[in-house]
């Protein structure tokens, strides 16, 4: 998403770009989608693809500290699938925007 920001000039055309650039150092996925200017595109993609929307509901609440929380193997498999499923996972959708 940071690459998209740099290429699109989204943060450099705004006088407060340094603040927005600092905001990019986060693990808040919803915030990163917003900062990348992909809210509308991602919302439309999720509206047209129930699997992507379902996977997003699993992934969006992940936080940096989540990796230290005890989870079941089933929880780990569900998260992995939501991130990596081809073609409906969150990561493949992000990769298609690089």
Coordinates of N, CA, C and O in Angstrom, one line a residue:
X1 N 0.8 -1.2 0.0 CA 0.0 0.0 0.0 C 0.9 1.2 0.0 O 0.5 2.2 -0.6
X2 N 2.0 1.2 0.7 CA 2.9 2.3 0.7 C 3.4 2.6 -0.8 O 3.5 3.8 -1.1
X3 N 3.7 1.6 -1.5 CA 4.1 1.8 -2.9 C 3.0 2.5 -3.7 O 3.3 3.5 -4.4
X4 N 1.7 2.2 -3.5 CA 0.6 2.8 -4.2 C 0.6 4.3 -3.8 O 0.4 5.2 -4.6
X5 N 0.8 4.6 -2.5 CA 0.8 6.0 -2.1 C 1.9 6.8 -2.8 O 1.7 7.9 -3.2
X6 N 3.1 6.2 -2.8 CA 4.2 6.9 -3.5 C 4.0 7.1 -5.0 O 4.2 8.2 -5.5
X7 N 3.5 6.1 -5.7 CA 3.2 6.2 -7.1 C 2.1 7.1 -7.5 O 2.1 7.8 -8.5
X8 N 1.1 7.1 -6.6 CA -0.1 8.0 -6.9 C 0.1 9.4 -6.5 O -0.7 10.3 -7.0
X9 N 1.1 9.7 -5.7 CA 1.3 11.0 -5.2 C 0.2 11.5 -4.2 O 0.1 12.6 -3.9
X10 N -0.6 10.5 -3.7 CA -1.7 10.8 -2.9 C -1.3 11.6 -1.6 O -1.9 12.5 -1.2
X11 N -0.1 11.3 -1.1 CA 0.3 12.0 0.2 C 1.1 13.2 -0.1 O 1.2 14.1 0.6
X12 N 1.8 13.2 -1.3 CA 2.7 14.4 -1.6 C 1.9 15.6 -2.1 O 2.4 16.7 -2.1
X13 N 0.7 15.4 -2.6 CA -0.1 16.5 -3.1 C -0.8 17.2 -1.9 O -1.5 18.2 -2.1
X14 N -0.7 16.6 -0.8 CA -1.4 17.2 0.4 C -0.3 17.8 1.3 O 0.7 17.2 1.7
X15 N -0.5 19.1 1.8 CA 0.5 19.7 2.6 C 0.7 19.0 3.9 O 1.8 19.1 4.5
X16 N -0.2 18.1 4.4 CA 0.1 17.4 5.6 C 0.6 16.0 5.3 O 0.5 15.1 6.1
X17 N 1.4 15.9 4.2 CA 1.8 14.5 3.8 C 2.8 13.9 4.8 O 2.8 12.7 5.0
X18 N 3.6 14.7 5.5 CA 4.5 14.1 6.5 C 3.7 13.4 7.6 O 4.1 12.3 8.1
X19 N 2.6 14.0 8.0 CA 1.7 13.4 9.0 C 1.1 12.1 8.5 O 1.2 11.1 9.2
X20 N 0.7 12.1 7.3 CA 0.1 10.9 6.7 C 1.2 9.9 6.4 O 0.9 8.7 6.6
X21 N 2.4 10.3 6.1 CA 3.5 9.3 5.9 C 3.7 8.6 7.3 O 3.9 7.4 7.3
X22 N 3.8 9.4 8.3 CA 4.0 8.8 9.7 C 2.8 7.9 10.0 O 3.1 6.8 10.6
X23 N 1.6 8.2 9.6 CA 0.5 7.3 9.9 C 0.6 6.0 9.2 O -0.1 5.0 9.6
X24 N 1.4 5.9 8.1 CA 1.6 4.6 7.4 C 2.3 3.6 8.2 O 2.3 2.4 7.9
X25 N 3.0 4.0 9.2 CA 3.7 3.1 10.1 C 2.8 2.5 11.1 O 2.9 2.8 12.3
X26 N 1.9 1.7 10.6 CA 0.9 1.1 11.4 C 0.5 -0.3 10.9 O 0.8 -0.7 9.8
X27 N 0.0 -1.1 11.8 CA -0.5 -2.4 11.4 C -2.1 -2.4 11.3 O -2.7 -3.5 11.2
X28 N -2.7 -1.2 11.4 CA -4.1 -1.1 11.3 C -4.5 -1.2 9.8 O -4.3 -0.2 9.1
X29 N -5.0 -2.3 9.4 CA -5.2 -2.6 8.0 C -6.3 -1.7 7.4 O -6.2 -1.2 6.3
X30 N -7.3 -1.4 8.2 CA -8.4 -0.5 7.7 C -7.8 0.9 7.4 O -8.1 1.6 6.4
X31 N -7.0 1.4 8.3 CA -6.3 2.7 8.2 C -5.4 2.7 6.9 O -5.4 3.7 6.2
X32 N -4.7 1.6 6.7 CA -3.8 1.5 5.6 C -4.5 1.6 4.3 O -4.1 2.2 3.3
X33 N -5.7 0.9 4.2 CA -6.5 0.9 3.0 C -7.0 2.3 2.7 O -6.9 2.8 1.6
X34 N -7.4 3.0 3.8 CA -7.8 4.4 3.7 C -6.7 5.3 3.2 O -6.8 6.1 2.3
X35 N -5.5 5.2 3.8 CA -4.4 6.0 3.5 C -3.9 5.8 2.1 O -3.4 6.7 1.4
X36 N -4.1 4.6 1.6 CA -3.7 4.3 0.2 C -4.7 4.8 -0.8 O -4.5 4.7 -2.0
X37 N -5.8 5.3 -0.3 CA -6.9 5.8 -1.2 C -7.6 4.7 -1.9 O -8.2 4.9 -3.0
X38 N -7.7 3.6 -1.3 CA -8.3 2.4 -1.9 C -9.7 2.0 -1.2 O -10.2 1.0 -1.5
X39 N -10.2 2.9 -0.4 CA -11.5 2.6 0.3 C -12.6 2.3 -0.7 O -13.3 1.3 -0.6
X40 N -12.8 3.1 -1.7 CA -13.9 2.9 -2.7 C -13.7 1.7 -3.5 O -14.6 0.9 -3.7
X41 N -12.5 1.5 -4.0 CA -12.1 0.3 -4.8 C -12.3 -1.0 -4.0 O -12.8 -1.9 -4.5
X42 N -11.8 -0.9 -2.8 CA -11.8 -2.2 -2.0 C -13.3 -2.4 -1.5 O -13.7 -3.6 -1.5
X43 N -14.0 -1.4 -1.2 CA -15.4 -1.5 -0.9 C -16.2 -2.1 -2.0 O -17.0 -3.0 -1.8
X44 N -15.9 -1.7 -3.2 CA -16.6 -2.2 -4.4 C -16.3 -3.7 -4.6 O -17.1 -4.5 -4.9
X45 N -15.0 -4.0 -4.5 CA -14.5 -5.3 -4.7 C -15.1 -6.3 -3.6 O -15.6 -7.4 -4.0
X46 N -15.2 -5.8 -2.4 CA -15.8 -6.6 -1.3 C -17.3 -6.8 -1.6 O -17.9 -7.8 -1.3
X47 N -18.0 -5.7 -2.1 CA -19.4 -5.8 -2.4 C -19.7 -6.8 -3.5 O -20.8 -7.4 -3.5
X48 N -18.8 -6.9 -4.4 CA -19.0 -7.8 -5.6 C -18.5 -9.2 -5.3 O -18.7 -10.1 -6.1
X49 N -17.8 -9.4 -4.2 CA -17.1 -10.7 -3.9 C -17.4 -11.1 -2.4 O -16.6 -10.6 -1.6
X50 N -18.4 -11.9 -2.2 CA -18.7 -12.2 -0.8 C -17.5 -12.9 -0.1 O -17.3 -12.8 1.1
X51 N -16.8 -13.7 -0.8 CA -15.6 -14.4 -0.2 C -14.6 -13.4 0.2 O -14.1 -13.5 1.4
X52 N -14.2 -12.4 -0.6 CA -13.3 -11.4 -0.2 C -13.8 -10.6 1.0 O -13.0 -10.4 2.0
X53 N -15.1 -10.3 1.0 CA -15.6 -9.6 2.2 C -15.6 -10.4 3.4 O -15.2 -9.9 4.5
X54 N -15.9 -11.7 3.3 CA -15.8 -12.6 4.5 C -14.3 -12.7 5.0 O -14.1 -12.7 6.2
X55 N -13.4 -12.8 4.1 CA -12.0 -12.9 4.4 C -11.5 -11.6 5.1 O -10.8 -11.6 6.1
X56 N -12.0 -10.5 4.6 CA -11.7 -9.2 5.2 C -12.1 -9.1 6.6 O -11.5 -8.6 7.5
X57 N -13.3 -9.6 6.9 CA -13.9 -9.6 8.3 C -13.0 -10.4 9.2 O -12.9 -10.1 10.4
X58 N -12.3 -11.3 8.7 CA -11.3 -12.1 9.5 C -10.0 -11.3 9.7 O -9.5 -11.3 10.8
X59 N -9.5 -10.7 8.7 CA -8.2 -10.1 8.6 C -8.2 -8.7 9.3 O -7.2 -8.4 9.9
X60 N -9.2 -7.9 9.1 CA -9.2 -6.5 9.4 C -8.8 -6.2 10.9 O -8.3 -5.1 11.2
X61 N -9.2 -7.1 11.8 CA -8.9 -6.8 13.2 C -7.6 -7.3 13.7 O -7.3 -7.2 14.9
X62 N -6.8 -7.8 12.8 CA -5.4 -8.3 13.2 C -4.6 -7.0 13.6 O -4.7 -6.0 13.0
X63 N -3.9 -7.2 14.7 CA -3.0 -6.1 15.2 C -1.6 -6.7 15.4 O -1.4 -7.9 15.4
X64 N -0.6 -5.8 15.5 CA 0.7 -6.3 15.7 C 0.8 -7.2 16.9 O 1.6 -8.2 16.9
X65 N 0.1 -6.9 17.9 CA 0.2 -7.7 19.1 C -0.6 -9.0 19.0 O -0.4 -9.9 19.9
X66 N -1.3 -9.2 18.0 CA -2.1 -10.4 17.8 C -1.1 -11.6 17.7 O -1.5 -12.7 18.1
X67 N 0.1 -11.4 17.2 CA 1.0 -12.5 17.0 C 1.4 -13.1 18.4 O 2.0 -14.2 18.4
X68 N 1.2 -12.4 19.5 CA 1.6 -12.8 20.8 C 0.5 -13.5 21.5 O 0.7 -14.0 22.6
X69 N -0.7 -13.4 21.0 CA -1.9 -14.0 21.6 C -2.0 -15.5 21.3 O -1.7 -15.9 20.2
X70 N -2.4 -16.3 22.3 CA -2.6 -17.7 22.1 C -3.8 -17.9 21.2 O -4.9 -17.4 21.6
X71 N -3.7 -18.7 20.2 CA -4.8 -19.0 19.3 C -4.8 -20.5 19.1 O -3.8 -21.2 19.2
X72 N -6.0 -21.0 18.6 CA -6.1 -22.4 18.3 C -5.5 -22.6 16.9 O -5.3 -21.6 16.1
X73 N -5.2 -23.8 16.6 CA -4.7 -24.2 15.2 C -5.8 -23.8 14.2 O -5.5 -23.3 13.1
X74 N -7.0 -24.0 14.6 CA -8.2 -23.7 13.7 C -8.2 -22.2 13.4 O -8.3 -21.7 12.2
X75 N -8.0 -21.3 14.4 CA -7.9 -19.9 14.2 C -6.8 -19.5 13.3 O -7.0 -18.6 12.4
X76 N -5.6 -20.1 13.5 CA -4.5 -19.8 12.6 C -4.8 -20.2 11.2 O -4.4 -19.4 10.3
X77 N -5.4 -21.3 11.0 CA -5.7 -21.8 9.6 C -6.7 -20.8 9.0 O -6.6 -20.5 7.8
X78 N -7.7 -20.4 9.7 CA -8.7 -19.5 9.2 C -8.1 -18.2 8.8 O -8.3 -17.6 7.7
X79 N -7.2 -17.6 9.6 CA -6.5 -16.4 9.3 C -5.6 -16.6 8.1 O -5.6 -15.7 7.2
X80 N -4.9 -17.6 8.0 CA -4.0 -17.9 6.9 C -4.8 -18.0 5.6 O -4.4 -17.4 4.6
X81 N -5.9 -18.7 5.6 CA -6.7 -18.8 4.4 C -7.3 -17.4 4.0 O -7.3 -17.1 2.8
X82 N -7.7 -16.6 5.0 CA -8.3 -15.3 4.7 C -7.2 -14.4 4.0 O -7.6 -13.6 3.2
X83 N -6.0 -14.5 4.4 CA -4.9 -13.7 3.9 C -4.5 -14.2 2.5 O -4.3 -13.5 1.6
X84 N -4.3 -15.5 2.4 CA -3.6 -16.1 1.2 C -4.5 -16.8 0.1 O -4.0 -17.1 -0.9
X85 N -5.8 -17.0 0.4 CA -6.6 -17.7 -0.5 C -6.5 -17.1 -1.9 O -6.6 -15.9 -2.1
X86 N -6.3 -18.0 -2.9 CA -6.3 -17.5 -4.3 C -7.6 -17.9 -5.0 O -7.9 -19.1 -4.9
X87 N -8.3 -17.0 -5.5 CA -8.1 -15.6 -5.8 C -8.7 -14.6 -4.9 O -8.6 -13.4 -5.1
X88 N -9.4 -15.1 -3.8 CA -10.3 -14.2 -3.1 C -9.7 -13.7 -1.8 O -10.3 -13.0 -1.0
X89 N -8.4 -14.0 -1.5 CA -7.8 -13.6 -0.2 C -7.5 -12.1 -0.2 O -7.4 -11.5 -1.3
X90 N -7.3 -11.6 0.9 CA -6.9 -10.2 1.1 C -5.6 -9.8 0.4 O -5.5 -8.8 -0.3
X91 N -4.6 -10.7 0.7 CA -3.3 -10.4 0.1 C -3.3 -10.4 -1.4 O -2.7 -9.5 -2.1
X92 N -3.9 -11.4 -2.1 CA -3.9 -11.4 -3.6 C -4.6 -10.1 -4.1 O -4.2 -9.6 -5.1
X93 N -5.6 -9.6 -3.4 CA -6.3 -8.4 -3.8 C -5.3 -7.2 -3.7 O -5.2 -6.4 -4.6
X94 N -4.6 -7.2 -2.6 CA -3.6 -6.1 -2.4 C -2.5 -6.2 -3.5 O -2.1 -5.2 -4.1
X95 N -2.0 -7.4 -3.7 CA -1.0 -7.6 -4.8 C -1.4 -7.1 -6.1 O -0.6 -6.7 -6.9
X96 N -2.7 -7.3 -6.4 CA -3.2 -6.9 -7.7 C -3.1 -5.4 -7.9 O -3.3 -4.9 -9.0
X97 N -2.9 -4.6 -6.8 CA -2.8 -3.2 -6.9 C -1.4 -2.7 -6.9 O -1.1 -1.5 -7.0
X98 N -0.4 -3.6 -6.9 CA 1.0 -3.2 -6.9 C 1.5 -2.8 -8.3 O 1.2 -3.3 -9.3

